[in-house]
Short mmCIF file of C-alpha atoms in Angstrom, two decimals:
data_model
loop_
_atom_site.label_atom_id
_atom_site.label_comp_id
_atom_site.label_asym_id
_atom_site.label_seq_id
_atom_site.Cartn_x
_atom_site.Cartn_y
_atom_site.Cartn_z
CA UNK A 1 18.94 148.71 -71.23
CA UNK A 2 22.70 149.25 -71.89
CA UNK A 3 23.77 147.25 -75.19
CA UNK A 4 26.79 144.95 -75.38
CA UNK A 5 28.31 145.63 -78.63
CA UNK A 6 30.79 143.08 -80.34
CA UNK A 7 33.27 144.62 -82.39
CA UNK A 8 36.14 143.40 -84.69
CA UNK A 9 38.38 145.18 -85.93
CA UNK A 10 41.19 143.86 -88.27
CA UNK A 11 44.37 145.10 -90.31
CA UNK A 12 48.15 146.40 -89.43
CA UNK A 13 51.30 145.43 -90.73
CA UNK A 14 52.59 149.32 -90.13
CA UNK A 15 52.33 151.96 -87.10
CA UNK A 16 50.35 153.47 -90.20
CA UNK A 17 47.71 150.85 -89.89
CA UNK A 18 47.48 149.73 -86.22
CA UNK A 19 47.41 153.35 -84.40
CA UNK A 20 44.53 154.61 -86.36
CA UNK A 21 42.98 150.95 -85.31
CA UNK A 22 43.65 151.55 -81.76
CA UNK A 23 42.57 155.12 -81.66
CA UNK A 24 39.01 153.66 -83.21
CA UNK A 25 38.82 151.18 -80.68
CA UNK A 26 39.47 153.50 -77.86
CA UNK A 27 36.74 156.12 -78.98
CA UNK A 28 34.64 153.22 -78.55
CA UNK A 29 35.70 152.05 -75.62
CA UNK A 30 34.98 155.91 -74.45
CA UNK A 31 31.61 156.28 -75.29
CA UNK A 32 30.68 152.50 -74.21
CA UNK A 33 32.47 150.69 -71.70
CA UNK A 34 31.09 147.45 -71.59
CA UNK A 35 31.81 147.18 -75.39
CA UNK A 36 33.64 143.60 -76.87
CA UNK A 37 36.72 144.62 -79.11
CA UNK A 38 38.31 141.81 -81.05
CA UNK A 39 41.39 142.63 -83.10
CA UNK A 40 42.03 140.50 -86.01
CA UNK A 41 46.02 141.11 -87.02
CA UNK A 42 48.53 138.97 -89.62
CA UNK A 43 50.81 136.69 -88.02
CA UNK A 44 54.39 137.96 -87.59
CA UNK A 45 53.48 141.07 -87.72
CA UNK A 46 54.09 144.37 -85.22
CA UNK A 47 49.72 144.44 -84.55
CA UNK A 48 50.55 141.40 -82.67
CA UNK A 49 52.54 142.38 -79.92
CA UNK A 50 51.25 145.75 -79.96
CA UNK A 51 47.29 145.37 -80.03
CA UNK A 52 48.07 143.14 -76.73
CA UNK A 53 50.33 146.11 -75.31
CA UNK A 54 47.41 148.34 -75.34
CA UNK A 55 44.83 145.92 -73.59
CA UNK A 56 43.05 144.34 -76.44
CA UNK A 57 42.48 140.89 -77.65
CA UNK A 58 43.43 139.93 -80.88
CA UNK A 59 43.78 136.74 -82.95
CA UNK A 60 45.97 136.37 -86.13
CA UNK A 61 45.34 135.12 -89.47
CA UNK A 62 48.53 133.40 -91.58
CA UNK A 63 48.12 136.02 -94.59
CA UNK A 64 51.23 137.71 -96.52
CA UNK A 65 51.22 139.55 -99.46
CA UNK A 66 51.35 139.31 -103.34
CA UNK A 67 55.48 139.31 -104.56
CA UNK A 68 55.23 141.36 -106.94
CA UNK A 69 58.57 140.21 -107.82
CA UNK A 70 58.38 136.82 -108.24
CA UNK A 71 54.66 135.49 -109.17
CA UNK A 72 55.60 131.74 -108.93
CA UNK A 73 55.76 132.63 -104.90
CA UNK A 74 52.32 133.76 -105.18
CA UNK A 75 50.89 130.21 -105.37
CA UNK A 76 51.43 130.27 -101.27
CA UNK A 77 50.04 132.91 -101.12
CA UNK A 78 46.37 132.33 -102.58
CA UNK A 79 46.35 128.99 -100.22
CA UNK A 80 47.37 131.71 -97.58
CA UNK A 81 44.57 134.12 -98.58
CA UNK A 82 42.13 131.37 -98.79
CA UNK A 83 43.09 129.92 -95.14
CA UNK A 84 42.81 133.12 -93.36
CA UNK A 85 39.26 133.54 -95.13
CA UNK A 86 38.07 130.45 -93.67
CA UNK A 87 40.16 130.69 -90.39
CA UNK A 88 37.97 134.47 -90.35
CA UNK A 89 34.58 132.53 -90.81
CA UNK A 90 35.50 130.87 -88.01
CA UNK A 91 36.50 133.45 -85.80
CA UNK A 92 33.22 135.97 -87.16
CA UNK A 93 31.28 132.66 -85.85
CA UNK A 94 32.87 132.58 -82.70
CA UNK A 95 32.78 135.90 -81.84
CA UNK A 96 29.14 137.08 -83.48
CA UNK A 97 29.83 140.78 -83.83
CA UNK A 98 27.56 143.40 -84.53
CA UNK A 99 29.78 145.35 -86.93
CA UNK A 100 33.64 145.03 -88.30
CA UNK A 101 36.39 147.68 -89.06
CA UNK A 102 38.83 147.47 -91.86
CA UNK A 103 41.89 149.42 -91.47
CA UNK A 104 43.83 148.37 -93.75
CA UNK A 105 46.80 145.60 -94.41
CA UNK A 106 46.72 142.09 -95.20
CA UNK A 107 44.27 140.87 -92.49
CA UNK A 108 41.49 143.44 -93.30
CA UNK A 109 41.27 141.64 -96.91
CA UNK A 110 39.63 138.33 -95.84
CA UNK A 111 38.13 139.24 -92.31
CA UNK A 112 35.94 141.95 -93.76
CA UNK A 113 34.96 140.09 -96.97
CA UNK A 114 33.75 137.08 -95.08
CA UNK A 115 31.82 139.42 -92.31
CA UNK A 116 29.93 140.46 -95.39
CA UNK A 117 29.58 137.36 -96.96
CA UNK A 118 28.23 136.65 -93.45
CA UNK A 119 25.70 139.83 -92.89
CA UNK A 120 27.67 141.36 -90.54
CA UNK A 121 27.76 145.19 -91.47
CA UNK A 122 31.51 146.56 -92.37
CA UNK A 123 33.26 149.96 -92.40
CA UNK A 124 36.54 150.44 -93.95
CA UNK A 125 38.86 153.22 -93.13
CA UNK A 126 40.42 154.20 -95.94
CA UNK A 127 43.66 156.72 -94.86
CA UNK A 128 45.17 157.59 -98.59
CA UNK A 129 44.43 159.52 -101.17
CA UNK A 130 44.74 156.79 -103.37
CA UNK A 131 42.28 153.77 -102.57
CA UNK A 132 44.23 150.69 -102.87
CA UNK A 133 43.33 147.39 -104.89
CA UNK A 134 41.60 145.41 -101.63
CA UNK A 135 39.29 148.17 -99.89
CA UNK A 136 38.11 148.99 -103.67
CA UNK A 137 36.58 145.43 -103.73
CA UNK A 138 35.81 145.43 -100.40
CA UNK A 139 33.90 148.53 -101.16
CA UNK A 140 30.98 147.32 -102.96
CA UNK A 141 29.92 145.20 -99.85
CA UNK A 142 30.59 147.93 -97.14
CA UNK A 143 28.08 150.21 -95.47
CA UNK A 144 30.53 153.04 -94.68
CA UNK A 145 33.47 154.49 -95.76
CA UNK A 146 35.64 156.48 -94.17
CA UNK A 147 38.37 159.04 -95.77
CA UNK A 148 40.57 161.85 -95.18
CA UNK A 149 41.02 163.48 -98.58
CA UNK A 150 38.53 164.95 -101.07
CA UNK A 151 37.89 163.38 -103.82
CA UNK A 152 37.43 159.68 -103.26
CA UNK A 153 34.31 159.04 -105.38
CA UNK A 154 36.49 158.23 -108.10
CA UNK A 155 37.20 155.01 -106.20
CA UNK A 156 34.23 154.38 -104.15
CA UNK A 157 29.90 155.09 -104.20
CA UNK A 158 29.31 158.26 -103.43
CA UNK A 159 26.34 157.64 -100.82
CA UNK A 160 28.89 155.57 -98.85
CA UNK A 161 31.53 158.12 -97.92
CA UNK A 162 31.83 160.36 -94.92
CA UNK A 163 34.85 162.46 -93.90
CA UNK A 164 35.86 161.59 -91.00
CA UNK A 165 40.37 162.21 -91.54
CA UNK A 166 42.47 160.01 -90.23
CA UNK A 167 42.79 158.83 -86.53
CA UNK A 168 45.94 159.65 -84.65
CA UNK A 169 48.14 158.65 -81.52
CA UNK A 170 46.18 159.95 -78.36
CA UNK A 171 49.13 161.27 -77.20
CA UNK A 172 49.66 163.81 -79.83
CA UNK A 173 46.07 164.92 -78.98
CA UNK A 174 46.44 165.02 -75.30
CA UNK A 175 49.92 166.53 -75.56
CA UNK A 176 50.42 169.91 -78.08
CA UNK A 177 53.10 170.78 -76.54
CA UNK A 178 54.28 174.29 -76.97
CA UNK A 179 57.43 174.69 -78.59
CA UNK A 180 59.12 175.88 -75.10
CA UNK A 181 58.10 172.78 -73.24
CA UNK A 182 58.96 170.77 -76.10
CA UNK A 183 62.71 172.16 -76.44
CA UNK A 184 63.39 171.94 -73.01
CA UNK A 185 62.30 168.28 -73.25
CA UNK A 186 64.38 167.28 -75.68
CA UNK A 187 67.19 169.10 -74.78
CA UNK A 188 67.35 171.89 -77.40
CA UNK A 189 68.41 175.26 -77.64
CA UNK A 190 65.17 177.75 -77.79
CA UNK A 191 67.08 180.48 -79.39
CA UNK A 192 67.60 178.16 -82.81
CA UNK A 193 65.29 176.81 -85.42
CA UNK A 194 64.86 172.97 -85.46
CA UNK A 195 64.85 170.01 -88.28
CA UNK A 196 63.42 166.90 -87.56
CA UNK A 197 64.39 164.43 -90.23
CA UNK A 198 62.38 161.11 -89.60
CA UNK A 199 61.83 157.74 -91.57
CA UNK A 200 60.22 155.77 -89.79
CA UNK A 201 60.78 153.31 -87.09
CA UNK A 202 62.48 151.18 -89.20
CA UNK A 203 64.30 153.85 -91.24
CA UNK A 204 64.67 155.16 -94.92
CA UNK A 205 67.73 154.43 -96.60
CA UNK A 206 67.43 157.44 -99.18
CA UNK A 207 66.53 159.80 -96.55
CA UNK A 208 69.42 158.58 -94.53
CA UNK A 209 72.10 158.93 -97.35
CA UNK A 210 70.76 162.55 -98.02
CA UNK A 211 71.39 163.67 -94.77
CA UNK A 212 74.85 161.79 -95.12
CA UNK A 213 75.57 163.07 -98.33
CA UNK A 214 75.50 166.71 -97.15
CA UNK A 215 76.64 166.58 -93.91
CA UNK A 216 79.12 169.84 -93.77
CA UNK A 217 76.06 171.78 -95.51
CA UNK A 218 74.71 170.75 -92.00
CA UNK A 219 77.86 171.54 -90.20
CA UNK A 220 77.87 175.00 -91.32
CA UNK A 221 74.71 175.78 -90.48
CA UNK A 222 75.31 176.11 -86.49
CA UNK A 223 72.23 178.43 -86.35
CA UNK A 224 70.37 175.67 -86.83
CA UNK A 225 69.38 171.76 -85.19
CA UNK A 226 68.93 168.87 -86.61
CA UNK A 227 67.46 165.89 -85.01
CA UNK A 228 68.13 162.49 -87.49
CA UNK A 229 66.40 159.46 -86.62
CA UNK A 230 67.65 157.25 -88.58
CA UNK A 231 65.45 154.36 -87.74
CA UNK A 232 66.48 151.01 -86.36
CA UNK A 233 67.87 149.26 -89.38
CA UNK A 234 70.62 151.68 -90.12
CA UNK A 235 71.58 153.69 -86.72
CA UNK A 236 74.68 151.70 -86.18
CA UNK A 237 76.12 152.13 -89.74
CA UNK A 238 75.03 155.91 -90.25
CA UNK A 239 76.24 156.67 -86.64
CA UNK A 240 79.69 155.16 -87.58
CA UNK A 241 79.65 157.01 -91.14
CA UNK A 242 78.79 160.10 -89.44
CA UNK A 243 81.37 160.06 -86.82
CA UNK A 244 84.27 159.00 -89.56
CA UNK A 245 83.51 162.05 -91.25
CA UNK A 246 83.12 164.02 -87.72
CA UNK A 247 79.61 164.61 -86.59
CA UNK A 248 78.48 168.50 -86.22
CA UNK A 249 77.61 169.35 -82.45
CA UNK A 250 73.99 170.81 -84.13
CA UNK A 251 73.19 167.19 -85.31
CA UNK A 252 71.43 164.76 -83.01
CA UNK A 253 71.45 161.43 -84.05
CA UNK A 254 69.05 158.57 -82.73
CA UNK A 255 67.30 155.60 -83.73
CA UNK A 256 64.33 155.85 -82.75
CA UNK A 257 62.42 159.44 -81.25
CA UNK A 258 60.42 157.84 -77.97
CA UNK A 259 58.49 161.00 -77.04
CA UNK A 260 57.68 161.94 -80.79
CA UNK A 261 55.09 164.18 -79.44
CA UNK A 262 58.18 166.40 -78.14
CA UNK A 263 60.06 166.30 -81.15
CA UNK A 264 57.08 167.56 -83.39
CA UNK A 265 56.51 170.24 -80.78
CA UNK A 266 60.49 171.64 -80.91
CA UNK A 267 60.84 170.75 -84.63
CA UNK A 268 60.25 174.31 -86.97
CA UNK A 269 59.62 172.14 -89.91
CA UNK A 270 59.64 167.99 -90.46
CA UNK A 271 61.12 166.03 -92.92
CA UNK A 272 59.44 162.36 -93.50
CA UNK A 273 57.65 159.90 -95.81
CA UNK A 274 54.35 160.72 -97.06
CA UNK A 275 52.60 157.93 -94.62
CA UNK A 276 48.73 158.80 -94.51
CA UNK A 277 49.02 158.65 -90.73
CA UNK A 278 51.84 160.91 -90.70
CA UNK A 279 50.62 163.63 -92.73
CA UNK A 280 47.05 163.43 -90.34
CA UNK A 281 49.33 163.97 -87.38
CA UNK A 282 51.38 166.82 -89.35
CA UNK A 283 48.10 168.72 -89.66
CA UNK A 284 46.62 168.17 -86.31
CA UNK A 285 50.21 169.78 -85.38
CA UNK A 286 49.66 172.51 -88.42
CA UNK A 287 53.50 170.85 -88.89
CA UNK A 288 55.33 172.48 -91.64
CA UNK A 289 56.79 169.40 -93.72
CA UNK A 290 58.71 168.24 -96.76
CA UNK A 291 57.53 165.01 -97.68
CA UNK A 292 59.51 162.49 -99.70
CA UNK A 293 57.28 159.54 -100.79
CA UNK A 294 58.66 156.19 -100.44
CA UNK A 295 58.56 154.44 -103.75
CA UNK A 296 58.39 151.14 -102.26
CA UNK A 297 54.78 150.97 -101.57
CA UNK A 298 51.44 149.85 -103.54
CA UNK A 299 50.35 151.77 -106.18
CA UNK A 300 52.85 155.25 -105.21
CA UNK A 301 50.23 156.17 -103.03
CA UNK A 302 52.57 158.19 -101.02
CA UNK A 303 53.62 160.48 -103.63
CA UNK A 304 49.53 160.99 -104.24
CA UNK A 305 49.40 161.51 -100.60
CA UNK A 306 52.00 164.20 -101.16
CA UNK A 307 50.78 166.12 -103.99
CA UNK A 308 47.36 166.44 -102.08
CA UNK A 309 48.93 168.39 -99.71
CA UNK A 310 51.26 170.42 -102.29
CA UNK A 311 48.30 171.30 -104.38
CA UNK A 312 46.86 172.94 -101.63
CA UNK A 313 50.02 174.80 -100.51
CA UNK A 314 50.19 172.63 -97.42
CA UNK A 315 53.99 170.68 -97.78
CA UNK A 316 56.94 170.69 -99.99
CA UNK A 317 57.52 167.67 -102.10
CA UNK A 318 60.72 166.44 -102.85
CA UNK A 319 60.73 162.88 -104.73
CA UNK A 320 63.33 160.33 -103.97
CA UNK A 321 65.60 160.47 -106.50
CA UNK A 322 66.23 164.11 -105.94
CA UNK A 323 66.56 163.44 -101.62
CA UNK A 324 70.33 163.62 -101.80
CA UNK A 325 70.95 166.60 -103.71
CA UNK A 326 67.93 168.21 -102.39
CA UNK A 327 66.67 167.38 -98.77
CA UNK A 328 69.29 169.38 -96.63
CA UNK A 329 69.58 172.76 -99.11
CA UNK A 330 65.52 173.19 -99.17
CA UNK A 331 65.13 172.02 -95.15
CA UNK A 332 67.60 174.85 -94.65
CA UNK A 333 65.76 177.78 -97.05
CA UNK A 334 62.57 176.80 -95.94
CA UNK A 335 63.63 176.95 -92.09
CA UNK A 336 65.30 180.21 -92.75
CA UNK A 337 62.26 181.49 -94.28
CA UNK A 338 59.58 182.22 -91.78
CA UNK A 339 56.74 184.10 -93.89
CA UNK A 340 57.01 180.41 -95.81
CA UNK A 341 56.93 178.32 -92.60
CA UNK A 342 53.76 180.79 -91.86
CA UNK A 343 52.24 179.81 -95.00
CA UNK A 344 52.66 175.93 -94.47
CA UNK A 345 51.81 176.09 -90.89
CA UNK A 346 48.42 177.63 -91.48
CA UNK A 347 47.13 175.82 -94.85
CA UNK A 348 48.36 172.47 -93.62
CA UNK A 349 46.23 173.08 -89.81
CA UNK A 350 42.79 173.76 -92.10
CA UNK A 351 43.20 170.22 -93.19
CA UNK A 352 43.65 168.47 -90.01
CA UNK A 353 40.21 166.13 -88.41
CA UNK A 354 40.99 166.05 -84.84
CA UNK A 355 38.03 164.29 -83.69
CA UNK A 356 38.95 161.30 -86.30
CA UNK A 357 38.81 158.58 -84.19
CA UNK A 358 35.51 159.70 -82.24
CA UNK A 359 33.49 160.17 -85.65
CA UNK A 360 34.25 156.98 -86.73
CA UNK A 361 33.10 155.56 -83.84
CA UNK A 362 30.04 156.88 -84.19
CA UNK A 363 29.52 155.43 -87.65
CA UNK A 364 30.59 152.06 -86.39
CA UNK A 365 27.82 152.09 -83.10
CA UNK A 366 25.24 153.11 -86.06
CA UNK A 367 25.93 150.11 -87.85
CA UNK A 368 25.94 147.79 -84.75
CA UNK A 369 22.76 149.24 -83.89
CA UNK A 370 21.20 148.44 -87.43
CA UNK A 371 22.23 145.10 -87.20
CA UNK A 372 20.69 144.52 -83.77
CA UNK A 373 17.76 146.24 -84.52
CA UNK A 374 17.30 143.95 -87.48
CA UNK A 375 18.01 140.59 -85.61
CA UNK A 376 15.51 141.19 -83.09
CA UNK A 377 13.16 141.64 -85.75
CA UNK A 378 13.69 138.56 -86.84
CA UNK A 379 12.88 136.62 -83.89
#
């Protein structure tokens, strides 16, 4: 008899978050098609709209997070945190799964504590090197816990972790595009090495003023092509500082790469933030990158997301203070250089998991299966 499983699986706030999310929930989708997927997201934020794009359900919870800037604001937010905890009671009720997924962001906090509270077997994905403040608490009641990086003992029990690496965007999977098919895509000429210079979807301002800052170091370069997304937030201004200064015909300059799967494909080596997600897809690619951690986020993880990959000869690491006098000279050597692209491109491939999203998967059905096995001996 074919089993109806009842999944939930919550977090988002980032691409970070919600594509490893969707990549979980499509493995199990894959291997059991009359499975029940409910997404539990934070209000206002980009899981919303895009959970729904993709053909899921999801409900949202009225969490934010801790200002770490002002703790008198954080009053709010406890009667927030407490409110989604009992808004997730409700909705675990509701919806009786058999297992729940925490991916990580502010929703994952309060659904997958009160699924435990509640008996309901959880799995976090944990994508960094560095375990964060919620999923260490949320640890000690989980069954399963998923990482990409050696190591993470020193943050969770042992007999709980599996390797799995991260999940990634399908189409990066279905699509390694060889470099020909790429360049020709993006419009690119074959007979010069590429730069892809990324910040995300919204942008990085330091990244952004690097490339700025050094812009007739680019110019002079015409051997070479440089695509800049600048992100969202800062195309306009950056496109009108670039052309005041005169843009360089090798520069491309966009706000936002739509077939990124392309532009990894043409690009000879990547610059971008030191997102968990990011570096997966990097070394599903075997990608040669420079990473520049944003220090804007909990805990630096991204620089410790970094320096697992520099320790292992697998990406250059350039901090943030050093992006403007540094990010354009070492793209250029290292381009230039192609026993050290070599190098990159093969230790960064032996780290990358591309059956991520399928593994975990697995783990989740396990649990479900547990559980049901346990409340039918019950009756």
């Amino acid at each position: 008899m074919k089993k109806e499983y009842r999944i939930i699986v919550s977090g988002g706030g980032t691409g970070g978050h919600i594509f490893p999310a969707l990549s979980i929930a499509d493995a199990i989708k894959s291997k059991h098609p009359d499975a029940k997927i409910l997404f539990v997201g934070a209000n206002n934020r980009m899981e919303m709209q895009r959970v729904p794009d993709a053909g899921y359900d999801i409900v949202g919870l009225p969490i934010a997070g801790f200002n770490r800037k002002n703790i008198f604001k954080n009053f709010k937010v406890l009667w927030l945190i407490l409110k989604s905890q009992l808004m997730a009671k409700r909705i675990i009720k509701d919806f009786a799964p058999h297992a729940a997924v925490g991916v990580g962001g502010y929703a994952s906090g309060p659904t997958l504590k009160m699924a435990a509270s509640m008996n309901i077997p959880t799995l976090i994905q944990e994508q960094n090197s560095y375990a964060g403040v919620t999923n260490k608490i949320l640890s000690k009641k989980a069954r399963m816990i998923c990482v990409a990086y050696d190591g993470m003992e020193r943050f969770f029990p042992q007999e709980k972790i599996k390797m799995t690496g991260n999940p990634v965007r399908k189409s990066l999977i279905e699509m390694k595009t060889n470099r020909k098919e790429a360049i020709d895509k993006m419009g690119l000429d074959a007979d010069k090495k590429c730069v892809l210079i990324v910040g995300g979807s919204l942008g990085a301002r330091s990244i952004n003023e690097a490339v700025l800052a050094d812009i007739e170091t680019v110019r002079e370069n015409k051997n070479i092509q440089f695509i800049w997304q600048t992100g969202k937030l800062y195309f306009e201004e950056m496109k009108e500082r670039c052309s005041a200064i005169g843009k360089p015909e090798n520069l491309i300059i966009t706000d936002f790469v739509s077939d990124m799967a392309a532009a990894l494909g043409a690009a000879d080596i990547v610059v971008s933030r030191a997102g968990a997600g990011s570096i997966s897809e990097f070394a599903l690619l075997g990608k040669a990158v420079i990473l520049i951690p944003s220090p804007n986020v909990s805990e630096d993880h991204q620089t410790k997301n970094a320096m697992a990959l520099v320790e292992k000869d697998a990406a250059i690491h350039i901090p943030d203070v050093k992006a403007k006098e540094e990010l354009i000279k070492t793209a250029i050597e290292t381009v230039l250089d192609e026993k050290r692209i070599a190098a990159l491109e093969s230790n960064v491939s032996k780290l990358g998991m591309p059956n991520a999203a399928e593994v975990i998967a697995d783990e989740v059905i396990k649990l479900a299966d547990a559980y049901l096995e346990t409340e039918n001996n019950k009756k």
